[in-house]
């Protein structure tokens, strides 16, 4: 099934720093529930993707992912600097 988010199972969100989302429904009649499928391509090219009950929740998850990604990079970079400083590299 092709959607605007995917083509042959691959995300079409290819431009760095962009987001795309689609709305879909699960359930039948009275049990129908709205969901958002969300893709965000980071400026470094990494793709973040999630499904949540609202677009706001998707963006909140994206922001948490960006914070984690930033902090992880800083820790890793600092460790590499310490290794070089102490002459282990």
mmCIF file of C-alpha atoms in Angstrom:
data_model
loop_
_atom_site.group_PDB
_atom_site.id
_atom_site.type_symbol
_atom_site.label_atom_id
_atom_site.label_comp_id
_atom_site.label_asym_id
_atom_site.label_seq_id
_atom_site.Cartn_x
_atom_site.Cartn_y
_atom_site.Cartn_z
ATOM 1 C CA UNK A 1 0.000 0.000 0.000
ATOM 2 C CA UNK A 2 1.496 3.321 -1.074
ATOM 3 C CA UNK A 3 0.757 6.464 0.923
ATOM 4 C CA UNK A 4 2.203 9.937 0.757
ATOM 5 C CA UNK A 5 4.621 8.927 3.545
ATOM 6 C CA UNK A 6 5.931 5.768 1.905
ATOM 7 C CA UNK A 7 6.730 4.407 -1.521
ATOM 8 C CA UNK A 8 7.456 0.666 -1.648
ATOM 9 C CA UNK A 9 7.891 0.667 2.127
ATOM 10 C CA UNK A 10 10.477 3.492 2.101
ATOM 11 C CA UNK A 11 9.821 6.896 3.635
ATOM 12 C CA UNK A 12 9.302 9.737 1.179
ATOM 13 C CA UNK A 13 10.473 12.258 3.782
ATOM 14 C CA UNK A 14 13.876 12.826 2.212
ATOM 15 C CA UNK A 15 14.611 16.543 2.621
ATOM 16 C CA UNK A 16 16.591 17.194 5.843
ATOM 17 C CA UNK A 17 14.675 19.176 8.465
ATOM 18 C CA UNK A 18 11.203 18.325 7.116
ATOM 19 C CA UNK A 19 8.207 16.549 8.589
ATOM 20 C CA UNK A 20 5.235 14.733 7.086
ATOM 21 C CA UNK A 21 2.212 13.124 8.667
ATOM 22 C CA UNK A 22 -0.917 11.212 7.723
ATOM 23 C CA UNK A 23 -4.139 10.587 9.579
ATOM 24 C CA UNK A 24 -5.619 7.106 9.700
ATOM 25 C CA UNK A 25 -8.373 5.404 11.654
ATOM 26 C CA UNK A 26 -8.510 2.056 13.430
ATOM 27 C CA UNK A 27 -11.537 0.190 14.650
ATOM 28 C CA UNK A 28 -15.039 0.008 13.303
ATOM 29 C CA UNK A 29 -17.905 2.506 13.657
ATOM 30 C CA UNK A 30 -18.301 3.438 17.333
ATOM 31 C CA UNK A 31 -14.824 2.119 18.196
ATOM 32 C CA UNK A 32 -13.096 4.149 15.500
ATOM 33 C CA UNK A 33 -9.958 5.844 16.734
ATOM 34 C CA UNK A 34 -7.901 8.541 15.016
ATOM 35 C CA UNK A 35 -4.109 8.131 14.771
ATOM 36 C CA UNK A 36 -1.269 10.078 13.205
ATOM 37 C CA UNK A 37 1.679 8.497 11.426
ATOM 38 C CA UNK A 38 4.549 10.982 11.612
ATOM 39 C CA UNK A 39 7.975 11.149 9.922
ATOM 40 C CA UNK A 40 10.718 13.705 10.565
ATOM 41 C CA UNK A 41 14.026 13.746 8.703
ATOM 42 C CA UNK A 42 16.744 15.310 10.878
ATOM 43 C CA UNK A 43 19.275 17.671 9.330
ATOM 44 C CA UNK A 44 21.901 14.922 9.669
ATOM 45 C CA UNK A 45 19.725 12.623 7.533
ATOM 46 C CA UNK A 46 18.428 10.320 10.307
ATOM 47 C CA UNK A 47 14.713 9.504 10.165
ATOM 48 C CA UNK A 48 12.403 9.683 13.190
ATOM 49 C CA UNK A 49 9.029 7.987 12.800
ATOM 50 C CA UNK A 50 6.144 7.350 15.206
ATOM 51 C CA UNK A 51 2.408 6.782 15.515
ATOM 52 C CA UNK A 52 0.387 8.617 18.171
ATOM 53 C CA UNK A 53 -3.119 9.811 18.943
ATOM 54 C CA UNK A 54 -2.425 13.469 18.105
ATOM 55 C CA UNK A 55 0.000 15.518 16.051
ATOM 56 C CA UNK A 56 1.007 17.382 19.208
ATOM 57 C CA UNK A 57 2.030 14.088 20.834
ATOM 58 C CA UNK A 58 4.045 13.111 17.739
ATOM 59 C CA UNK A 59 5.927 16.392 17.821
ATOM 60 C CA UNK A 60 6.512 16.052 21.563
ATOM 61 C CA UNK A 61 8.041 12.598 20.986
ATOM 62 C CA UNK A 62 10.173 14.066 18.193
ATOM 63 C CA UNK A 63 11.407 16.818 20.516
ATOM 64 C CA UNK A 64 12.286 14.249 23.203
ATOM 65 C CA UNK A 65 14.177 12.240 20.569
ATOM 66 C CA UNK A 66 16.083 15.365 19.489
ATOM 67 C CA UNK A 67 17.028 16.135 23.105
ATOM 68 C CA UNK A 68 18.208 12.541 23.634
ATOM 69 C CA UNK A 69 20.130 12.619 20.350
ATOM 70 C CA UNK A 70 21.799 15.938 21.246
ATOM 71 C CA UNK A 71 22.757 14.825 24.770
ATOM 72 C CA UNK A 72 24.045 11.456 23.540
ATOM 73 C CA UNK A 73 26.206 13.191 20.923
ATOM 74 C CA UNK A 74 27.622 15.622 23.502
ATOM 75 C CA UNK A 75 28.485 12.796 25.924
ATOM 76 C CA UNK A 76 30.118 10.747 23.173
ATOM 77 C CA UNK A 77 32.018 13.760 21.822
ATOM 78 C CA UNK A 78 33.235 14.713 25.323
ATOM 79 C CA UNK A 79 34.436 11.137 25.919
ATOM 80 C CA UNK A 80 36.374 11.209 22.630
ATOM 81 C CA UNK A 81 37.967 14.544 23.637
ATOM 82 C CA UNK A 82 39.043 13.075 27.008
ATOM 83 C CA UNK A 83 40.530 10.021 25.325
ATOM 84 C CA UNK A 84 42.580 12.217 22.988
ATOM 85 C CA UNK A 85 43.577 14.566 25.833
ATOM 86 C CA UNK A 86 44.931 11.712 27.942
ATOM 87 C CA UNK A 87 46.794 10.219 25.000
ATOM 88 C CA UNK A 88 44.802 6.976 24.643
ATOM 89 C CA UNK A 89 43.867 7.595 21.027
#
